[in-house]
Amino acid sequence: MIRMANLIAIFALASSAAHAQQDSVAIGKKLTTNNCAVCHTFGKGEPNGQGPNLFGIVGKPMASEPGFKYSAGMKASASGKVWDDKLLDAWLTDTQAVAPGNAMTYFEGDEARRQKIIAYLRTLH
Amino acid sequence: MSETNKLSAASRRSFIKAAGAGTAAAAFGAVSLTARAASDVKFDAEYDVVVCGGGGGGLPCALFSRWLGNRVVILEKAGSVGGTAAKAAFWYWVPNNEPMRRAGIADPKPDYMRYVARLSRPEQYDPSLPKLGLSDWEYEMCEAIYDSASPAAELLASKGALPYRHEGAVPDYWAELPEDKAPRGRVLFPKDGLPSMSDGGRVAIRTMSAAARRDGIDIKTGYRVQKVLVDETGAVIGVESLTEEGTLFRVRAKKAVIFATGGFTHDPELRKNFLHGAVYGGCAAPTNEGDFVRISSALDVQLRNMNYSWMAPISLDKAIAKDGSLSGIFTPTGDSMLYVNKYGKRVVNEKLAYNEVCAAFSEWDGAKGEYPNLTLVSIWDQQAQEHCASDDYGSLIVPKGSNDRHVLRGNTLAELAGAIRERMAKYQSALGSATLSDDFVRSLDATIKRFNGFAKTGVDQDFHRGERIVEKLFNGPVSKKADQKNETMYPLSAKGPYYAALIVAGNLDTKGGPKTNSHGQVLDTRGEPIKGLYGVGNCVASASARAYWAGGGTLGPIIAFAYRAAQSANGGQS
């Protein structure tokens, strides 16, 4: 009986953890839409907007979306860089600090918001 | 999101005229507070000046206010600063600007006033009258632009917030009018923008937001202001905003709340009820949903100029897809290109300035009971595709590899017409089931033959395409042919392939809202300023009425009024 109760508790925990993860992705999606969708698309094969399509961004080399014309500032800072969590966090903190003079002006001082956006970007693959 | 979480029971009872207070989080309006309630409200922060909106109007308002020594916060609804201006070319039209004065280019105020009066109120214009036929308000607002745009531009530049270069060759949109005594020289442009002058907005938002952060302005993004808080004397003392996380954030404003939240381009209900004809959205920031019209409706304001907007043709496909790359079609590229309506007829000079071309869309056929030009079709041939493609200024002819969701193709005109019919059918609910007429192909063929004749002689006897100075400014790239007499026209080939795109009326943004005085103070129905409440830019009434005087005729006035509002809010008027 006790074992059974434990098992149920574990299931309950697992399921609430899954819920929490879903919630965090949901708020991440909302934040990403509010923050990024004016210029970016997220679906596979969707056209570039003011900024490049972001499908599969995590793990890609910086400034590597085919068919997108990157600014001189972006190209000058991109060499050897890959979009990992750390670079994305620095980018969202202040795009101009990472690639001075690039076309995107964005800064978010709230780390929790940045992490939620990055969590959502990670789901795009 | 209930008020009960935030306010004590006593102060809750004291909300006397709560427009939506305590109900849905997204309700807009004003909350009038008794003296007791006002002292009880828990504010999350306090500043001298609260600027709502961080775009081309809000950033200058915040900067000017900060430079006067105020503590300033920007509350921006979107996740990022920039608003509509970030996507704009950001030319700014500054009459009698410093580089003109240095170069000895005369731009006397009386002539400037005649130019703007003639275009804004052509139905009232009378140069023999002291105010030229303008109302007192219109006259004062237009004067303010002349007086303050240049000092505003110079201050922004000298503080490093918006260094500019003088684009002395750019003509006004009616450079030929006898009233225009300074037809070139009024346009300034962000210094580090591209030579094509298409990316000024990105540069300006970058430099102005960098200066704002450098100089200690707090910028909060993802904060949607939804209510103004009004004390018992009727003065605005703060705002309530909703964060992206769904929490409320109240800010006290010790001196002023300045709205610079943009127009109502992306609110279909307001568009339908205030604008003339069908407008399908536009390149305004998607957050421009008329928030200030709704918020100020709870106050005794006077809505003015709601019937006009800064217009530009837009791609129907991109408007419906809410495509982030949507731009106004500022450059109707292509020489072997023409626009026809669903009857296959040309109805407009394709190279008119964007705001002017839009008058064609809303033409009403009272006999047939329809808008014959609700959607126009741009048609071009392979020559134009090869030589006139561009990624700038909303060109419909785009280079290979660019976003071309709007482009239709046919090897023959009949095949092209089939593709157009199919695309119109896809959007039938947006087009009132309009489709091409049965004789479209025959009619189009005749239209092309007639156009080709004009192109050969260089004279468009129907619409005079390419005869005015501004039309050459917007012609876009062409490959000049030896036999070409008019650079804006070339005969369409008798052989396919042909290309087409559907275009409809759109906005850069609207330009109506509460009436302010020339110091940006929002006026009540008696014409008195509402203490502490200011508005700048497309969220308030423009005195330009229908006119789009020149490139930058949007942003030049905006920085002028930002400058004046900041001074007035600080207790001194310019």
XYZ file of C-alpha atoms in Angstrom:
699
model
C 0.000 0.000 0.000
C 2.693 2.397 1.030
C 4.610 1.596 -2.113
C 1.525 2.247 -4.153
C 1.066 5.627 -2.486
C 4.674 6.491 -3.229
C 4.221 5.476 -6.805
C 1.140 7.675 -7.128
C 3.032 10.518 -5.520
C 5.867 10.038 -7.989
C 3.406 10.044 -10.892
C 1.796 13.146 -9.511
C 5.171 14.819 -9.200
C 6.214 13.818 -12.662
C 2.980 15.070 -14.113
C 3.133 18.390 -12.276
C 6.723 18.805 -13.420
C 5.568 18.186 -16.964
C 2.832 20.759 -16.450
C 5.314 23.266 -15.131
C 7.488 22.676 -18.166
C 4.489 23.143 -20.458
C 3.565 26.369 -18.669
C 7.082 27.647 -19.013
C 7.086 26.856 -22.736
C 3.677 28.505 -23.068
C 4.843 31.727 -21.377
C 8.081 31.458 -23.358
C 6.056 31.295 -26.559
C 3.989 34.308 -25.496
C 7.088 36.315 -24.628
C 8.859 35.283 -27.814
C 5.842 36.253 -29.906
C 5.554 39.634 -28.172
C 9.273 40.304 -28.301
C 10.376 38.860 -31.622
C 7.482 38.195 -34.019
C 7.378 41.716 -35.404
C 10.570 40.920 -37.291
C 11.078 37.136 -37.127
C 9.220 33.997 -38.218
C 9.567 30.716 -36.317
C 8.090 27.923 -38.467
C 10.147 25.605 -40.642
C 10.576 27.085 -44.115
C 8.740 30.332 -43.314
C 10.072 33.399 -45.131
C 12.515 35.765 -43.486
C 10.987 39.009 -42.226
C 12.854 42.123 -41.126
C 15.024 39.571 -39.359
C 15.874 35.973 -40.306
C 13.643 32.937 -39.724
C 14.483 31.445 -36.314
C 13.571 27.769 -36.843
C 16.407 25.643 -35.460
C 18.348 28.695 -34.272
C 19.931 26.973 -31.260
C 23.147 25.318 -32.395
C 23.414 27.241 -35.672
C 26.403 29.433 -36.487
C 25.680 33.139 -36.002
C 24.467 35.023 -39.108
C 24.042 31.864 -41.204
C 20.415 31.902 -42.395
C 20.453 31.403 -46.170
C 18.927 34.192 -48.225
C 19.045 36.747 -45.422
C 21.072 39.907 -45.893
C 22.894 40.506 -42.629
C 24.159 43.929 -41.642
C 27.853 44.712 -41.689
C 27.813 44.946 -37.890
C 26.353 41.454 -37.595
C 28.805 39.892 -40.038
C 31.762 41.572 -38.377
C 30.962 39.929 -35.022
C 29.740 36.537 -36.196
C 32.968 34.748 -36.938
C 33.287 31.441 -35.051
C 30.199 32.060 -32.915
C 27.396 29.559 -32.468
C 23.946 30.274 -31.028
C 24.164 28.451 -27.700
C 22.372 29.362 -24.464
C 25.169 31.623 -23.342
C 25.406 33.584 -26.579
C 21.620 33.885 -26.795
C 21.499 35.197 -23.227
C 24.173 37.788 -23.981
C 22.380 38.662 -27.232
C 19.015 39.206 -25.584
C 20.641 41.216 -22.780
C 21.909 43.698 -25.356
C 22.245 42.883 -29.037
C 24.414 45.939 -29.585
C 26.977 44.796 -26.998
C 27.419 41.488 -28.865
C 27.474 42.905 -32.391
C 27.891 46.681 -32.327
C 26.077 48.478 -35.110
C 23.989 45.484 -36.176
C 20.458 46.126 -37.409
C 18.656 44.720 -34.337
C 18.155 46.904 -31.288
C 16.913 44.801 -28.404
C 17.719 44.673 -24.728
C 15.992 42.806 -21.934
C 17.358 43.326 -18.440
C 15.139 40.689 -16.830
C 17.010 37.379 -16.740
C 13.848 35.338 -16.092
C 12.296 36.723 -19.276
C 15.431 35.977 -21.277
C 15.510 32.405 -20.036
C 11.870 31.856 -20.974
C 12.496 33.130 -24.483
C 15.554 30.919 -24.862
C 13.575 27.917 -23.545
C 11.036 28.498 -26.302
C 13.679 29.001 -29.005
C 15.112 25.629 -27.963
C 11.820 23.944 -28.912
C 12.092 25.157 -32.524
C 13.592 22.178 -34.297
C -6.218 40.260 -12.550
C -8.326 41.779 -9.867
C -7.930 45.156 -8.223
C -8.640 43.462 -4.901
C -5.195 41.943 -4.898
C -3.606 45.310 -5.034
C -5.716 47.805 -3.193
C -7.062 48.058 0.307
C -10.809 47.709 0.748
C -11.118 51.371 1.662
C -9.420 52.621 -1.457
C -11.312 50.091 -3.552
C -14.567 51.602 -2.381
C -13.185 54.982 -3.291
C -12.917 54.288 -6.996
C -15.806 56.437 -7.998
C -15.876 56.382 -11.764
C -14.049 53.208 -12.537
C -14.101 52.628 -16.258
C -13.492 48.944 -16.122
C -11.612 49.072 -12.842
C -11.518 45.747 -11.093
C -12.728 43.835 -14.104
C -10.943 42.428 -17.108
C -7.230 43.064 -17.189
C -7.305 44.326 -20.755
C -9.897 47.027 -20.106
C -8.844 50.498 -21.140
C -9.859 53.769 -19.630
C -9.386 56.143 -16.793
C -9.783 55.677 -13.085
C -10.902 58.736 -11.161
C -9.749 58.728 -7.589
C -10.957 60.693 -4.578
C -8.284 62.485 -2.580
C -8.326 59.635 -0.086
C -8.038 56.978 -2.762
C -5.292 58.857 -4.528
C -3.235 58.894 -1.364
C -3.950 55.209 -0.772
C -3.074 53.873 -4.209
C -0.001 51.726 -4.018
C 2.306 52.832 -6.773
C 5.032 50.447 -7.831
C 7.274 53.293 -8.934
C 7.390 57.050 -9.159
C 8.922 59.274 -11.837
C 8.667 62.895 -12.893
C 7.657 61.998 -16.413
C 6.099 58.746 -17.601
C 6.331 58.215 -21.350
C 3.988 55.604 -22.799
C 5.520 54.136 -25.952
C 9.154 53.716 -26.966
C 9.074 54.443 -30.672
C 9.823 57.432 -32.871
C 7.709 59.704 -30.657
C 8.315 58.238 -27.203
C 12.096 58.078 -27.344
C 12.487 61.791 -28.204
C 9.894 62.725 -25.535
C 11.853 60.760 -22.952
C 15.203 62.163 -24.040
C 14.061 65.782 -24.068
C 12.447 65.307 -20.651
C 15.533 63.664 -19.235
C 17.799 66.417 -20.510
C 15.668 68.901 -18.572
C 16.664 67.058 -15.404
C 13.646 64.819 -14.929
C 13.484 61.217 -13.782
C 11.914 59.439 -16.740
C 10.526 55.999 -17.515
C 9.380 54.602 -20.841
C 6.635 51.977 -20.710
C 6.598 50.128 -24.033
C 3.849 47.658 -24.840
C 5.871 45.581 -27.298
C 8.729 43.345 -26.266
C 11.189 45.758 -27.784
C 11.542 49.480 -28.305
C 11.208 50.927 -31.782
C 7.522 50.850 -32.674
C 6.637 51.793 -36.226
C 9.747 53.936 -36.574
C 12.039 50.895 -36.332
C 10.653 49.716 -39.672
C 10.564 53.161 -41.221
C 13.107 54.819 -43.472
C 13.108 57.604 -40.857
C 13.512 60.571 -43.096
C 12.488 63.574 -41.041
C 11.149 66.706 -42.638
C 12.533 69.764 -40.892
C 11.614 73.112 -42.459
C 14.277 75.812 -42.290
C 16.747 73.361 -40.798
C 20.281 74.167 -39.729
C 22.054 72.782 -42.833
C 19.675 74.815 -45.049
C 20.450 77.964 -43.108
C 24.184 77.255 -43.281
C 23.959 76.655 -47.019
C 21.931 79.808 -47.518
C 18.808 77.968 -48.705
C 15.922 80.283 -47.885
C 12.839 78.713 -46.327
C 10.717 81.636 -45.137
C 7.931 80.812 -42.720
C 5.099 82.521 -44.648
C 5.827 80.387 -47.719
C 6.100 77.226 -45.639
C 2.698 78.058 -44.135
C 1.198 78.545 -47.595
C 2.584 75.193 -48.747
C 1.185 73.217 -45.804
C -2.134 75.088 -45.752
C -2.650 74.593 -49.473
C -2.169 70.822 -49.130
C -3.832 70.187 -45.774
C -7.016 72.152 -46.390
C -7.245 72.608 -50.157
C -10.994 73.132 -49.781
C -10.474 76.161 -47.509
C -7.154 77.520 -48.695
C -7.215 81.257 -49.311
C -3.822 82.970 -49.341
C -5.447 86.383 -48.874
C -6.641 85.489 -45.363
C -4.371 86.036 -42.331
C -4.509 82.342 -41.473
C -4.793 81.188 -45.076
C -8.138 79.520 -44.419
C -6.824 77.254 -41.693
C -8.550 77.112 -38.316
C -6.712 78.760 -35.405
C -5.740 75.327 -34.136
C -4.453 74.116 -37.508
C -2.482 77.294 -38.012
C -0.891 77.153 -34.572
C 0.029 73.466 -34.948
C 1.635 74.038 -38.360
C 3.571 77.027 -37.027
C 4.852 74.900 -34.149
C 6.390 72.457 -36.606
C 8.276 75.231 -38.370
C 9.412 76.773 -35.074
C 10.436 73.631 -33.186
C 11.431 70.835 -35.569
C 14.862 72.323 -36.201
C 15.776 73.049 -32.532
C 14.555 69.536 -31.695
C 16.688 67.965 -34.432
C 19.734 69.990 -33.370
C 19.385 69.017 -29.720
C 18.981 65.327 -30.566
C 22.057 65.534 -32.776
C 24.234 67.507 -30.382
C 23.556 65.020 -27.578
C 24.572 62.135 -29.839
C 21.066 60.669 -29.727
C 20.322 61.225 -33.387
C 23.239 62.400 -35.507
C 21.979 63.182 -38.980
C 23.079 63.924 -42.476
C 21.412 66.459 -44.704
C 19.752 64.893 -47.758
C 19.630 68.114 -49.688
C 18.627 66.555 -53.008
C 15.371 65.016 -51.793
C 12.370 66.946 -53.117
C 9.110 67.666 -51.312
C 6.193 65.683 -52.689
C 4.816 68.774 -54.479
C 8.078 70.437 -55.365
C 6.399 72.114 -58.383
C 3.748 74.005 -56.440
C 4.234 77.772 -56.525
C 3.737 77.779 -52.739
C 6.828 75.598 -52.291
C 9.705 78.062 -52.099
C 12.108 75.481 -50.606
C 11.354 72.420 -52.734
C 14.536 70.620 -51.678
C 16.576 70.589 -48.505
C 14.082 69.976 -45.725
C 14.882 66.266 -45.293
C 17.294 65.036 -42.624
C 18.311 61.400 -42.285
C 20.126 59.364 -39.573
C 23.821 59.766 -40.199
C 24.851 56.110 -40.396
C 21.979 54.934 -42.580
C 22.556 53.247 -45.928
C 23.063 55.365 -49.063
C 19.645 54.097 -50.234
C 18.152 55.866 -47.164
C 15.900 52.882 -46.499
C 17.096 51.810 -43.039
C 17.028 55.065 -41.086
C 14.571 53.711 -38.531
C 16.847 50.968 -37.373
C 19.699 53.408 -37.015
C 17.607 56.058 -35.258
C 16.096 53.613 -32.779
C 19.542 52.204 -32.073
C 21.125 55.599 -31.444
C 18.188 57.095 -29.526
C 17.714 54.052 -27.279
C 21.468 53.900 -26.629
C 21.382 57.565 -25.588
C 18.321 56.928 -23.421
C 20.095 54.172 -21.531
C 23.335 56.127 -21.374
C 21.518 59.074 -19.830
C 19.617 57.067 -17.237
C 16.123 56.705 -18.664
C 14.428 53.534 -17.383
C 12.991 51.517 -20.245
C 10.429 48.858 -19.442
C 9.341 46.717 -22.379
C 6.308 44.444 -22.330
C 4.351 46.962 -20.217
C 1.027 47.802 -21.811
C -0.437 50.996 -20.413
C -4.186 50.545 -20.168
C -5.466 53.193 -17.774
C -4.677 56.688 -16.663
C -5.201 57.511 -13.011
C -6.929 60.812 -12.389
C -7.134 62.654 -9.079
C -10.141 64.547 -7.748
C -9.076 67.768 -9.454
C -9.082 66.004 -12.807
C -5.295 65.920 -13.094
C -3.593 62.816 -14.446
C -1.290 61.490 -11.737
C -0.117 58.212 -13.169
C -0.877 55.141 -15.219
C -1.653 51.507 -14.756
C 0.038 49.031 -17.046
C -0.247 45.310 -17.616
C 2.993 43.357 -17.888
C 3.665 40.444 -20.187
C 3.512 38.192 -17.150
C -0.037 39.393 -16.456
C 0.711 41.523 -13.403
C -0.332 45.120 -12.895
C 2.250 47.866 -12.569
C 1.213 51.338 -11.430
C 3.458 54.336 -11.875
C 2.994 57.768 -10.372
C 3.920 60.664 -12.629
C 4.823 63.755 -10.641
C 4.836 66.075 -13.642
C 3.325 64.414 -16.684
C 2.203 61.345 -18.533
C 3.089 61.613 -22.209
C 1.396 59.225 -24.609
C 3.260 58.337 -27.781
C 1.601 54.999 -28.379
C 0.857 55.199 -32.089
C -2.428 55.054 -33.963
C -5.098 52.456 -34.611
C -3.846 50.845 -37.804
C -4.139 47.355 -36.339
C -7.564 47.710 -34.789
C -10.008 46.614 -37.510
C -13.013 47.987 -35.628
C -11.613 51.515 -35.285
C -10.348 51.399 -38.875
C -13.752 50.442 -40.179
C -15.511 53.134 -38.195
C -13.206 56.082 -38.732
C -11.357 55.653 -42.023
C -12.738 56.092 -45.507
C -12.912 52.994 -47.688
C -11.375 49.626 -46.952
C -7.938 49.728 -45.302
C -6.223 46.386 -44.847
C -3.753 47.208 -42.092
C -0.307 48.485 -42.819
C 3.281 48.743 -41.783
C 2.591 50.367 -38.415
C 3.909 48.339 -35.484
C 1.421 45.530 -34.744
C 0.981 47.025 -31.279
C -0.658 50.132 -32.774
C -4.163 49.096 -31.804
C -5.670 52.428 -30.856
C -4.941 52.132 -27.149
C -4.936 55.890 -26.583
C -8.228 56.364 -28.411
C -9.766 53.820 -26.061
C -8.039 55.094 -22.915
C -8.889 58.731 -23.619
C -12.507 57.879 -24.400
C -13.038 57.831 -20.644
C -11.936 61.460 -20.472
C -13.621 64.519 -21.962
C -11.392 64.717 -25.013
C -12.069 65.926 -28.542
C -11.246 63.332 -31.192
C -9.989 65.013 -34.363
C -8.659 64.031 -37.791
C -9.849 60.452 -37.297
C -10.771 60.240 -40.983
C -7.270 60.510 -42.400
C -4.195 58.325 -42.186
C -0.673 58.278 -43.572
C -1.427 55.918 -46.428
C 0.554 53.578 -48.638
C -0.426 50.705 -50.891
C 0.407 47.310 -49.401
C 0.563 43.729 -50.597
C -2.755 41.993 -49.900
C -0.987 38.668 -49.373
C 1.394 40.075 -46.796
C -1.330 42.067 -45.032
C -3.497 38.979 -44.627
C -0.547 36.803 -43.567
C 0.433 39.515 -41.043
C 3.889 39.120 -42.548
C 6.537 40.878 -40.444
C 8.304 42.048 -43.586
C 5.242 44.006 -44.722
C 6.198 47.450 -45.923
C 4.262 50.155 -47.627
C 4.914 50.160 -51.363
C 6.897 53.396 -51.343
C 8.783 52.581 -54.508
C 6.476 51.203 -57.205
C 9.387 49.683 -59.075
C 9.350 48.781 -62.736
C 9.231 50.715 -65.983
C 7.501 47.960 -67.971
C 4.947 47.748 -65.167
C 1.426 49.029 -64.739
C -1.500 48.808 -62.316
C -4.950 47.730 -63.484
C -8.227 47.178 -61.670
C -10.434 44.100 -61.919
C -11.730 45.346 -65.284
C -8.218 45.401 -66.706
C -8.171 49.229 -66.803
C -5.480 51.589 -65.607
C -6.983 53.968 -63.053
C -4.047 55.835 -61.552
C -0.553 57.174 -62.139
C 1.424 54.302 -60.619
C 4.360 56.530 -59.678
C 2.421 59.016 -57.573
C 3.682 59.357 -54.019
C 2.347 56.454 -51.941
C -0.194 58.459 -49.949
C -1.671 59.865 -53.150
C -1.984 56.605 -55.056
C -4.242 55.368 -52.264
C -7.067 57.720 -53.209
C -7.719 55.327 -56.115
C -8.593 52.358 -53.895
C -11.555 53.995 -52.196
C -13.195 55.331 -55.360
C -16.875 54.412 -55.266
C -18.931 53.478 -58.300
C -22.380 54.661 -57.302
C -24.073 53.081 -60.276
C -22.646 49.621 -59.803
C -22.594 49.920 -56.009
C -19.009 48.778 -55.677
C -15.416 49.809 -55.126
C -14.038 49.063 -58.612
C -10.439 49.530 -57.406
C -10.689 47.761 -54.051
C -7.703 45.721 -55.116
C -5.411 46.775 -57.925
C -3.121 44.391 -59.737
C 0.452 45.352 -60.480
C 1.615 43.624 -63.665
C 5.149 43.510 -65.016
C 7.174 41.591 -67.566
C 10.480 39.728 -67.592
C 12.464 42.865 -68.450
C 11.212 44.597 -65.302
C 11.780 41.452 -63.256
C 15.391 41.324 -64.393
C 16.271 44.997 -64.102
C 13.949 46.594 -61.553
C 13.953 44.160 -58.619
C 14.663 45.597 -55.190
C 14.394 44.602 -51.535
C 13.931 48.197 -50.433
C 10.899 50.406 -49.874
C 8.289 47.683 -50.294
C 9.074 46.951 -53.934
C 6.731 44.293 -55.327
C 9.390 43.230 -57.808
C 11.879 41.379 -55.620
C 15.185 39.679 -56.415
C 15.399 35.929 -56.604
C 15.613 34.361 -53.144
C 13.652 37.160 -51.446
C 10.241 36.728 -49.844
C 7.972 36.511 -52.897
C 4.780 35.092 -51.440
C 2.879 37.924 -53.139
C 4.160 37.272 -56.681
C 1.966 35.499 -59.264
C 3.320 34.252 -62.561
C 1.973 33.270 -65.983
C 3.577 32.439 -69.306
C 0.793 34.300 -71.091
C -1.585 37.058 -69.997
C -4.394 34.479 -69.944
C -2.388 32.240 -67.669
C -1.549 35.202 -65.443
C -5.229 36.148 -65.251
C -5.987 32.588 -64.141
C -3.473 32.881 -61.328
C -4.903 36.273 -60.278
C -8.458 34.853 -60.257
C -7.345 31.960 -58.113
C -5.594 34.235 -55.625
C -8.589 36.593 -55.430
C -10.843 33.599 -54.781
C -8.598 32.607 -51.890
C -9.213 36.028 -50.329
C -12.857 36.376 -51.353
C -14.066 37.175 -47.843
C -11.533 40.012 -47.608
C -12.438 41.336 -51.056
C -16.205 41.259 -50.908
C -16.062 38.374 -53.410
C -14.564 40.666 -56.051
C -13.078 38.849 -59.006
C -11.713 39.740 -62.432
C -14.271 40.750 -65.028
C -15.082 38.226 -67.775
C -13.377 40.387 -70.395
C -10.319 41.050 -68.204
C -7.732 39.526 -70.560
C -9.050 41.352 -73.633
C -9.264 44.593 -71.715
C -5.794 44.150 -70.206
C -4.398 43.492 -73.650
C -5.871 46.776 -74.915
C -4.618 48.619 -71.819
C -1.095 47.298 -72.374
C -1.156 48.330 -76.041
C -2.220 51.855 -75.076
C 0.388 52.032 -72.295
C 3.070 50.753 -74.657
C 2.220 53.558 -77.062
C 2.689 56.114 -74.270
C 5.945 54.450 -73.238
C 7.286 54.742 -76.793
C 6.527 58.459 -77.055
C 7.435 59.069 -73.402
C 4.135 60.819 -72.715
C 1.391 59.180 -70.662
C -1.664 60.960 -72.054
C -3.962 59.329 -69.500
C -2.145 59.831 -66.173
C 1.039 61.787 -66.972
C 3.309 59.227 -65.390
C 6.820 60.401 -64.673
C 6.172 64.084 -65.333
C 6.637 65.260 -61.753
C 9.858 65.470 -59.775
C 8.776 63.182 -56.938
C 7.856 60.385 -59.368
C 11.483 60.008 -60.350
C 12.440 59.797 -56.666
C 10.253 56.711 -56.312
C 10.940 55.084 -59.665
C 13.325 52.468 -58.293
C 16.128 50.800 -60.255
C 15.841 50.688 -64.044
C 18.191 49.720 -66.816
C 18.076 52.727 -69.086
C 17.402 51.709 -72.673
C 18.632 53.715 -75.687
C 15.089 54.116 -77.021
C 13.562 55.011 -73.627
C 12.114 58.520 -73.577
C 10.643 58.466 -70.059
C 12.565 56.585 -67.387
C 9.360 55.575 -65.605
C 7.820 53.800 -68.629
C 8.869 51.087 -71.044
C 6.639 48.900 -73.241
C 5.618 45.559 -71.750
C 6.881 42.690 -73.849
C 4.495 40.915 -76.222
C 5.921 37.679 -74.839
C 5.676 36.176 -71.367
C 6.418 35.370 -68.693
C 4.413 38.001 -66.874
C 4.198 38.666 -63.168
C 1.517 40.163 -60.941
C 0.801 41.113 -57.348
C -2.398 42.191 -55.603
C -2.281 45.535 -53.833
C -4.738 47.222 -51.494
C -4.937 50.345 -49.358
C -2.836 50.384 -46.205
C -1.468 52.754 -43.612
C 1.929 53.720 -42.382
C -0.289 54.595 -39.449
C -3.400 56.579 -38.647
C -3.182 60.255 -37.637
C -6.285 60.964 -35.610
C -6.888 60.980 -31.892
C -7.464 63.395 -29.039
C -6.793 67.021 -29.913
C -3.787 68.593 -28.220
C -2.576 72.153 -28.203
C 0.752 72.914 -29.830
C 2.521 72.031 -26.559
C 1.219 68.482 -26.667
C -1.300 69.022 -23.871
C -4.427 66.952 -24.391
C -7.438 69.266 -24.438
C -10.807 68.641 -22.870
C -14.128 69.493 -24.479
C -13.868 73.098 -23.227
C -10.499 73.406 -24.905
C -8.640 73.419 -21.581
C -5.542 71.245 -21.090
C -6.087 68.134 -18.985
C -3.454 68.664 -16.327
C -0.594 66.200 -16.550
C -1.716 64.558 -19.800
C 0.227 64.929 -23.033
C 0.132 63.237 -26.423
C 2.614 63.191 -29.282
C 2.680 61.516 -32.667
C 0.157 59.263 -34.308
C -1.876 58.664 -31.140
C -3.151 62.247 -31.248
C -4.771 64.480 -33.873
C -2.528 65.738 -36.654
C -3.267 69.125 -38.138
C -1.992 67.907 -41.497
C -5.497 66.585 -42.305
C -5.162 64.677 -45.560
C -1.725 65.956 -46.473
C 1.551 64.093 -46.690
C 3.695 67.147 -47.343
C 6.996 65.403 -47.995
C 9.124 62.429 -47.088
C 9.571 62.644 -43.333
C 6.362 64.675 -42.995
C 5.482 62.205 -40.256
C 8.620 62.191 -38.100
C 9.728 65.825 -38.473
C 6.544 67.107 -36.819
C 6.730 64.318 -34.234
C 10.135 65.396 -32.929
C 8.944 69.014 -32.926
C 5.973 68.146 -30.722
C 8.090 65.838 -28.536
C 10.387 68.813 -27.883
C 7.493 71.131 -27.057
C 5.686 68.576 -24.886
C 8.820 67.908 -22.832
C 9.314 71.638 -22.244
C 5.700 72.207 -21.320
C 5.675 69.205 -18.977
C 8.707 70.678 -17.287
C 6.845 73.890 -16.615
C 8.184 76.026 -19.422
C 6.747 76.368 -22.890
C 8.908 76.958 -25.899
